mmCIF file of C-alpha atoms in Angstrom:
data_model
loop_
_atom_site.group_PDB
_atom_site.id
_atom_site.type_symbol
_atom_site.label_atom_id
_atom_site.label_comp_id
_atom_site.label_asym_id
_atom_site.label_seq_id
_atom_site.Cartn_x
_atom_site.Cartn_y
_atom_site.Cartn_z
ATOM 1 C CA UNK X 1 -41.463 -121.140 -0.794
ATOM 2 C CA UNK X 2 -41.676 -125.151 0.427
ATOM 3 C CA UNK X 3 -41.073 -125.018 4.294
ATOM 4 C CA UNK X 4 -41.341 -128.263 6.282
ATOM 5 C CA UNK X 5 -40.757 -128.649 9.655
ATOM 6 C CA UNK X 6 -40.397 -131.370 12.652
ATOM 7 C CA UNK X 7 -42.025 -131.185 16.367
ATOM 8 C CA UNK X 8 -43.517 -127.586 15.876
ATOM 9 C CA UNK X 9 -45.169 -127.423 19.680
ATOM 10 C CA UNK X 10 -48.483 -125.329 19.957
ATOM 11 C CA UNK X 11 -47.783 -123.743 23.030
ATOM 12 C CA UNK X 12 -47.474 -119.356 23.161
ATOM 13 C CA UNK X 13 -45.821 -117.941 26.145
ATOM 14 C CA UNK X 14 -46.550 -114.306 27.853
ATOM 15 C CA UNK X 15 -43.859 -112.475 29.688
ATOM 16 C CA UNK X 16 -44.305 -109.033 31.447
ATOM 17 C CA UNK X 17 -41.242 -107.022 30.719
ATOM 18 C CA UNK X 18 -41.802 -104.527 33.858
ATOM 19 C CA UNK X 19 -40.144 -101.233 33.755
ATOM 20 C CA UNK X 20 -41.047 -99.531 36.601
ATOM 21 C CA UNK X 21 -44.866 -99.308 37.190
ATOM 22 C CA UNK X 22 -45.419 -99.938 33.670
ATOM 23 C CA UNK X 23 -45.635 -103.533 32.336
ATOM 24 C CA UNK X 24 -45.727 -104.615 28.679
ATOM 25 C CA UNK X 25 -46.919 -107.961 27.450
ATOM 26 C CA UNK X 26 -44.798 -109.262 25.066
ATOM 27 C CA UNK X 27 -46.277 -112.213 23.047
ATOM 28 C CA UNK X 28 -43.814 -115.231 22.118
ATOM 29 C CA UNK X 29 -45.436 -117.191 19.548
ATOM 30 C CA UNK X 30 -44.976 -121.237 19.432
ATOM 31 C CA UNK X 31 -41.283 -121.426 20.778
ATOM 32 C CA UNK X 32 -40.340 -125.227 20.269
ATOM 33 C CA UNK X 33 -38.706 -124.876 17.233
ATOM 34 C CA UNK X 34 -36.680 -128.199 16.298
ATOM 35 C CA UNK X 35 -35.803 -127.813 12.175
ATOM 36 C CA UNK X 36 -36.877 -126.190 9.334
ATOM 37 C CA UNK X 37 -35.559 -126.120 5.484
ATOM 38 C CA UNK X 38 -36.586 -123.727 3.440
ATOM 39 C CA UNK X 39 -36.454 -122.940 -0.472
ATOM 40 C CA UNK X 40 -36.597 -119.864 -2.296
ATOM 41 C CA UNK X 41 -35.881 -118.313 -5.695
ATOM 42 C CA UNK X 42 -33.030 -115.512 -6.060
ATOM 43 C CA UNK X 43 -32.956 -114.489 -9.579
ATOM 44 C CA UNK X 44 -34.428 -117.327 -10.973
ATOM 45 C CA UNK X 45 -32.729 -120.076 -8.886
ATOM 46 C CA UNK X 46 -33.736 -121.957 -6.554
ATOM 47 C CA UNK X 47 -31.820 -121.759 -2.991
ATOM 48 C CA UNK X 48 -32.009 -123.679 -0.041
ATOM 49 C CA UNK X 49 -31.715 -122.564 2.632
ATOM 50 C CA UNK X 50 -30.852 -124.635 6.703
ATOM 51 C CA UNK X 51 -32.273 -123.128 9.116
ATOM 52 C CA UNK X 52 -30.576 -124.445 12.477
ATOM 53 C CA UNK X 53 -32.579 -126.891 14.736
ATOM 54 C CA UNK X 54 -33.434 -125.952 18.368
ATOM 55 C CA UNK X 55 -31.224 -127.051 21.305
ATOM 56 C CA UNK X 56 -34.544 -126.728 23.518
ATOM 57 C CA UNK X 57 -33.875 -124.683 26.965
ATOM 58 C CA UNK X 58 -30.709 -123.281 25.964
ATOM 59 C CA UNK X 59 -31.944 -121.669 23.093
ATOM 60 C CA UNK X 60 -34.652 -119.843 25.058
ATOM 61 C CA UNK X 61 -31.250 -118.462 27.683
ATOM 62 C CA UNK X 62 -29.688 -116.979 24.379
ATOM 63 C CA UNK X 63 -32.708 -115.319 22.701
ATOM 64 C CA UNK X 64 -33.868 -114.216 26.529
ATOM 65 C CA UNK X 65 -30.384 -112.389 26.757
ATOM 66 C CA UNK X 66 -31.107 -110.969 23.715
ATOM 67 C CA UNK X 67 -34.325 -109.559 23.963
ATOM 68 C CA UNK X 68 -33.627 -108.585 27.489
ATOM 69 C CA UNK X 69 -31.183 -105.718 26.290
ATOM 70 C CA UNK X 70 -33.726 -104.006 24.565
ATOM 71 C CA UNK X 71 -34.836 -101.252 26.386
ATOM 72 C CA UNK X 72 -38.284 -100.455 27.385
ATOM 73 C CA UNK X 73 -39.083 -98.207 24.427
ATOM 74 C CA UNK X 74 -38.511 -100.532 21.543
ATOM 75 C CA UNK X 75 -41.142 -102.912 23.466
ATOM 76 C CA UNK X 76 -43.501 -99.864 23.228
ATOM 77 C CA UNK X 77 -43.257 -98.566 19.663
ATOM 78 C CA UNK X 78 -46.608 -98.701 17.627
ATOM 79 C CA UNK X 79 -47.043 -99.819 13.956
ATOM 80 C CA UNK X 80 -47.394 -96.715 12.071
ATOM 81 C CA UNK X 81 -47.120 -97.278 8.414
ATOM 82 C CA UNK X 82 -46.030 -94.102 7.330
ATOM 83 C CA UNK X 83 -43.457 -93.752 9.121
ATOM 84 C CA UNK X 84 -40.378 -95.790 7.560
ATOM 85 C CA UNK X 85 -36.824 -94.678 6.632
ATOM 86 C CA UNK X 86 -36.357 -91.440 4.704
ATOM 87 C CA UNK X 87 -39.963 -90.578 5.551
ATOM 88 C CA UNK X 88 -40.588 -86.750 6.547
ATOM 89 C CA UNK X 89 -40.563 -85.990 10.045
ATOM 90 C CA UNK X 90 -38.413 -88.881 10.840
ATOM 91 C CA UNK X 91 -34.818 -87.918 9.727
ATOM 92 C CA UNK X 92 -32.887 -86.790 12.428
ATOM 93 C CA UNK X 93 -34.981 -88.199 15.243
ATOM 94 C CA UNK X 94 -33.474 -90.606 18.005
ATOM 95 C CA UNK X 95 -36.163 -92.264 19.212
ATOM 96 C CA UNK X 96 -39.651 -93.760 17.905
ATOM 97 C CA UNK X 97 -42.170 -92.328 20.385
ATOM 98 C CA UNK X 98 -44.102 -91.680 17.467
ATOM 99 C CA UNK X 99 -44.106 -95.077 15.966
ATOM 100 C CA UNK X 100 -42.510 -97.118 12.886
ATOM 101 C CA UNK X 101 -43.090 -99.073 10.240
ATOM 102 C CA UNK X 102 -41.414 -102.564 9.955
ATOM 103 C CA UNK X 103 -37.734 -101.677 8.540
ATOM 104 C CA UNK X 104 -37.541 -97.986 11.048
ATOM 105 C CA UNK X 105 -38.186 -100.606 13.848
ATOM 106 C CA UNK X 106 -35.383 -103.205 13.248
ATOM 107 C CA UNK X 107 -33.129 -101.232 12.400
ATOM 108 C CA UNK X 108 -33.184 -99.351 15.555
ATOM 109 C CA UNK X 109 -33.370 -102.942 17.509
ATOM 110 C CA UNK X 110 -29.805 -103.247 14.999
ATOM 111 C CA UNK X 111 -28.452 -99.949 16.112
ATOM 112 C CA UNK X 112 -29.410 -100.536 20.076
ATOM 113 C CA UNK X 113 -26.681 -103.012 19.542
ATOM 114 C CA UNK X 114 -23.726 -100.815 18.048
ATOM 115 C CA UNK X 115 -24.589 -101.885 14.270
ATOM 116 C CA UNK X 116 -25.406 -99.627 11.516
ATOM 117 C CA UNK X 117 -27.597 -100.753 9.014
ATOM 118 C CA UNK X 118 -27.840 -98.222 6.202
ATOM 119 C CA UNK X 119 -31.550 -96.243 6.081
ATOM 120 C CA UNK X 120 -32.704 -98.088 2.683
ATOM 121 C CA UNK X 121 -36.498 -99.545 1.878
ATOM 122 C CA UNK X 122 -36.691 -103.116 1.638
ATOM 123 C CA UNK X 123 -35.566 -103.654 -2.312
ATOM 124 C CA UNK X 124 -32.682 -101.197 -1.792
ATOM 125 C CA UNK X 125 -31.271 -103.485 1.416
ATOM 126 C CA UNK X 126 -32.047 -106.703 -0.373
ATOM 127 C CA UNK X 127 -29.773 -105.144 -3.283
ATOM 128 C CA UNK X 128 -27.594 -103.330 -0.879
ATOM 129 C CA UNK X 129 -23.655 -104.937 -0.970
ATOM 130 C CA UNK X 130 -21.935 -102.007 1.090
ATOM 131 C CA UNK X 131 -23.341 -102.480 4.412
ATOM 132 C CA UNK X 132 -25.175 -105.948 4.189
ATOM 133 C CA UNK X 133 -24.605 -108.933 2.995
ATOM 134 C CA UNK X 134 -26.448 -111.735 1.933
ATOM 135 C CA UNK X 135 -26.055 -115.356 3.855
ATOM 136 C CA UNK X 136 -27.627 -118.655 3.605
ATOM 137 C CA UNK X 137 -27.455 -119.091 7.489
ATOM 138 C CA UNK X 138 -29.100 -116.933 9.629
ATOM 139 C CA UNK X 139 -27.520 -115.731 13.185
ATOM 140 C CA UNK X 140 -28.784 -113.278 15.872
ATOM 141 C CA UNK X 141 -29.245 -109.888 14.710
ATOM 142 C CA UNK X 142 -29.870 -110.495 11.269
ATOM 143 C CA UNK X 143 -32.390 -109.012 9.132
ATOM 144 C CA UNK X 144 -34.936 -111.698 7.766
ATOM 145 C CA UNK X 145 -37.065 -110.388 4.314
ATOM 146 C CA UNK X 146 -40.694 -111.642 3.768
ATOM 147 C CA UNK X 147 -43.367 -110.768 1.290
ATOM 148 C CA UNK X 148 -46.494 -112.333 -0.478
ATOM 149 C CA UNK X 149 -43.914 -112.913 -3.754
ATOM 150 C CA UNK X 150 -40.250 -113.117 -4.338
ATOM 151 C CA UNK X 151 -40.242 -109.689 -4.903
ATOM 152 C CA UNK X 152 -37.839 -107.539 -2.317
ATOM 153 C CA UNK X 153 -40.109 -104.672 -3.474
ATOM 154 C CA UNK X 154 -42.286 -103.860 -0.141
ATOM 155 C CA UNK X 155 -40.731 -106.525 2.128
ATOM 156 C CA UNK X 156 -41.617 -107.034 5.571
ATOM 157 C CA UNK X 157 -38.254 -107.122 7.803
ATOM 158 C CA UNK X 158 -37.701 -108.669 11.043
ATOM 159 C CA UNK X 159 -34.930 -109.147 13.014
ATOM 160 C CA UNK X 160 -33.506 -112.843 13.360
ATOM 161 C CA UNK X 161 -33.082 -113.491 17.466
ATOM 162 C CA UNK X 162 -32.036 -116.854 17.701
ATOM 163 C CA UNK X 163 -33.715 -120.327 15.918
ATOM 164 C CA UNK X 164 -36.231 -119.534 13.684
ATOM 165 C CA UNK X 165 -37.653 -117.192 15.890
ATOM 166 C CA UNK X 166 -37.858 -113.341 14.400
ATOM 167 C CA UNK X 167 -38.385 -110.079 16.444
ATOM 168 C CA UNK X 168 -40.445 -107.420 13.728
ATOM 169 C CA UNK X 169 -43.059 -104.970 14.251
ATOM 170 C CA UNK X 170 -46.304 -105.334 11.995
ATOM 171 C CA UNK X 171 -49.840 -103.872 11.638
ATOM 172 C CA UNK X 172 -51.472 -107.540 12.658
ATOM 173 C CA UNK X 173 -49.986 -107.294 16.129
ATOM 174 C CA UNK X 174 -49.429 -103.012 16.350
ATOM 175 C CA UNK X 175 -46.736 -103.778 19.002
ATOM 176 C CA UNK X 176 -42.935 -105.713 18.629
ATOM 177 C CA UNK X 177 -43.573 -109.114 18.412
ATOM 178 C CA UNK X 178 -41.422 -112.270 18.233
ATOM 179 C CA UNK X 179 -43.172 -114.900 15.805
ATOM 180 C CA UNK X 180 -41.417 -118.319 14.631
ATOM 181 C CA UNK X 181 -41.215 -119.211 10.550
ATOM 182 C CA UNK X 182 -43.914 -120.995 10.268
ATOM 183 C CA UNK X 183 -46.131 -118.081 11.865
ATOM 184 C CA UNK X 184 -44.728 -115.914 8.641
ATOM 185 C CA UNK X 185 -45.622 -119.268 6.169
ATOM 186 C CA UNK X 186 -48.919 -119.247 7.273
ATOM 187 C CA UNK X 187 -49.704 -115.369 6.596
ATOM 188 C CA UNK X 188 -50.247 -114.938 2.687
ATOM 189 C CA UNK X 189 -48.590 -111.736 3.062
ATOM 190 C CA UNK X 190 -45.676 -113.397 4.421
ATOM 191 C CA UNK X 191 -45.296 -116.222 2.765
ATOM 192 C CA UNK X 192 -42.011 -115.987 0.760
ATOM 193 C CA UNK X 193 -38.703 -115.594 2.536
ATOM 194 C CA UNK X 194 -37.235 -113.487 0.527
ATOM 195 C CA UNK X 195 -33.567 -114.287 2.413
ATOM 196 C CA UNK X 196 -31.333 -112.948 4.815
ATOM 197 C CA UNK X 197 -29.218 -109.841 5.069
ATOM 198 C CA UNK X 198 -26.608 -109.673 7.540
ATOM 199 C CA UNK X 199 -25.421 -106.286 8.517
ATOM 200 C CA UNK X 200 -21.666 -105.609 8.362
ATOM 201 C CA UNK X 201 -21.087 -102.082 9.402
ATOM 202 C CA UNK X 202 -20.888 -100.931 12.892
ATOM 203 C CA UNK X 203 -21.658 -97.773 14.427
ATOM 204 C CA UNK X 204 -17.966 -94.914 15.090
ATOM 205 C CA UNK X 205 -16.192 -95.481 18.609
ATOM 206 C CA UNK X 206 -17.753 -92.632 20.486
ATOM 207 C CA UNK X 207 -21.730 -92.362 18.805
ATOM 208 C CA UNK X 208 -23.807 -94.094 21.186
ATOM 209 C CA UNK X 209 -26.630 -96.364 19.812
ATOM 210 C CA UNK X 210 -30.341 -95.859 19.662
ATOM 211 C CA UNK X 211 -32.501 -95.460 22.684
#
């Protein structure tokens, strides 16, 4: 993957998202995000890939609104490896009290929001055609695929809130995190963006979405 970038700003934010008497600090990793192109292989091929440039403050409003939906229990779900889709114990089960694993995690962010991304591992959604799709441009809510190589097999999967900033749930950090691109480019393990599925099934009139 070649990623370049203009005016990346080192500054992190905290917010406290208070619920309650509980707080949770949510980390926001660099958030002046101005443009980014990246390139990938699919199949042999290279693709490019525009990832949009920042409007500054606004940009913040939209992935504030966002993230501010999410109830309190998504911000409290521990990395736990085991525990991904199809997995024993976790068929059937409404919330994630007990913890998830990168892909259990966004798609329940996905589902909060009345879309239904099918229960696959990270090769079968990257192959998937029936409920996702793949696009070149990334907006809010879709699922972003990283791994060491341009292999789908094992991903890592985030969720794309708004200008190259992705909310995802990894072993580094243990808790939901929202990193920018070039925090993924910088992690070996991360490296490759594999591409972007966006999810095009939505929940039945009448089921309410995840907790």
């Amino acid at each position: 993957m070649r990623l370049t970038a203009r005016r990346i700003s080192s500054r992190f934010l905290a917010r406290l998202i208070h619920t309650g008497r509980r707080a949770t600090n949510v980390i926001f990793c660099p958030v002046s995000y101005q443009e980014a192109r990246v390139s990938t292989r699919e199949h042999g091929h290279a693709v490019s890939m525009q990832l949009p440039a920042s409007s500054g403050v606004e940009d913040d409003g939209v992935m504030d609104s966002l993230l501010h939906q999410l109830p309190a229990a998504l911000w409290t779900v521990p990395y736990v490896g085991s525990r991904f889709p199809g997995a024993p114990g976790v068929a059937g089960l409404s919330g994630l009290e007990e913890g998830a694993n990168c892909q259990l995690f966004a798609y329940a962010v996905l589902r909060h929001f009345s879309l239904a991304p099918p229960d696959l591992r990270s090769s079968e959604l990257w192959a998937d055609t029936q409920s996702t799709a793949r696009v070149s441009v990334a907006q809010p809510l879709d699922l972003v695929l990283f791994n060491a190589t341009d292999d789908a097999y094992g991903a890592h999967v985030g969720v794309w809130v708004t200008e190259g900033r992705v909310l995802h749930l990894c072993a580094e950090v243990g808790r939901p995190a929202v990193w920018e691109m070039t925090d993924f480019a910088k992690r070996q393990r991360y490296r490759v963006l594999i591409g972007v599925k966006r999810v095009v099934a939505t929940a039945p009139r009448g089921l309410d979405p995840m907790p």
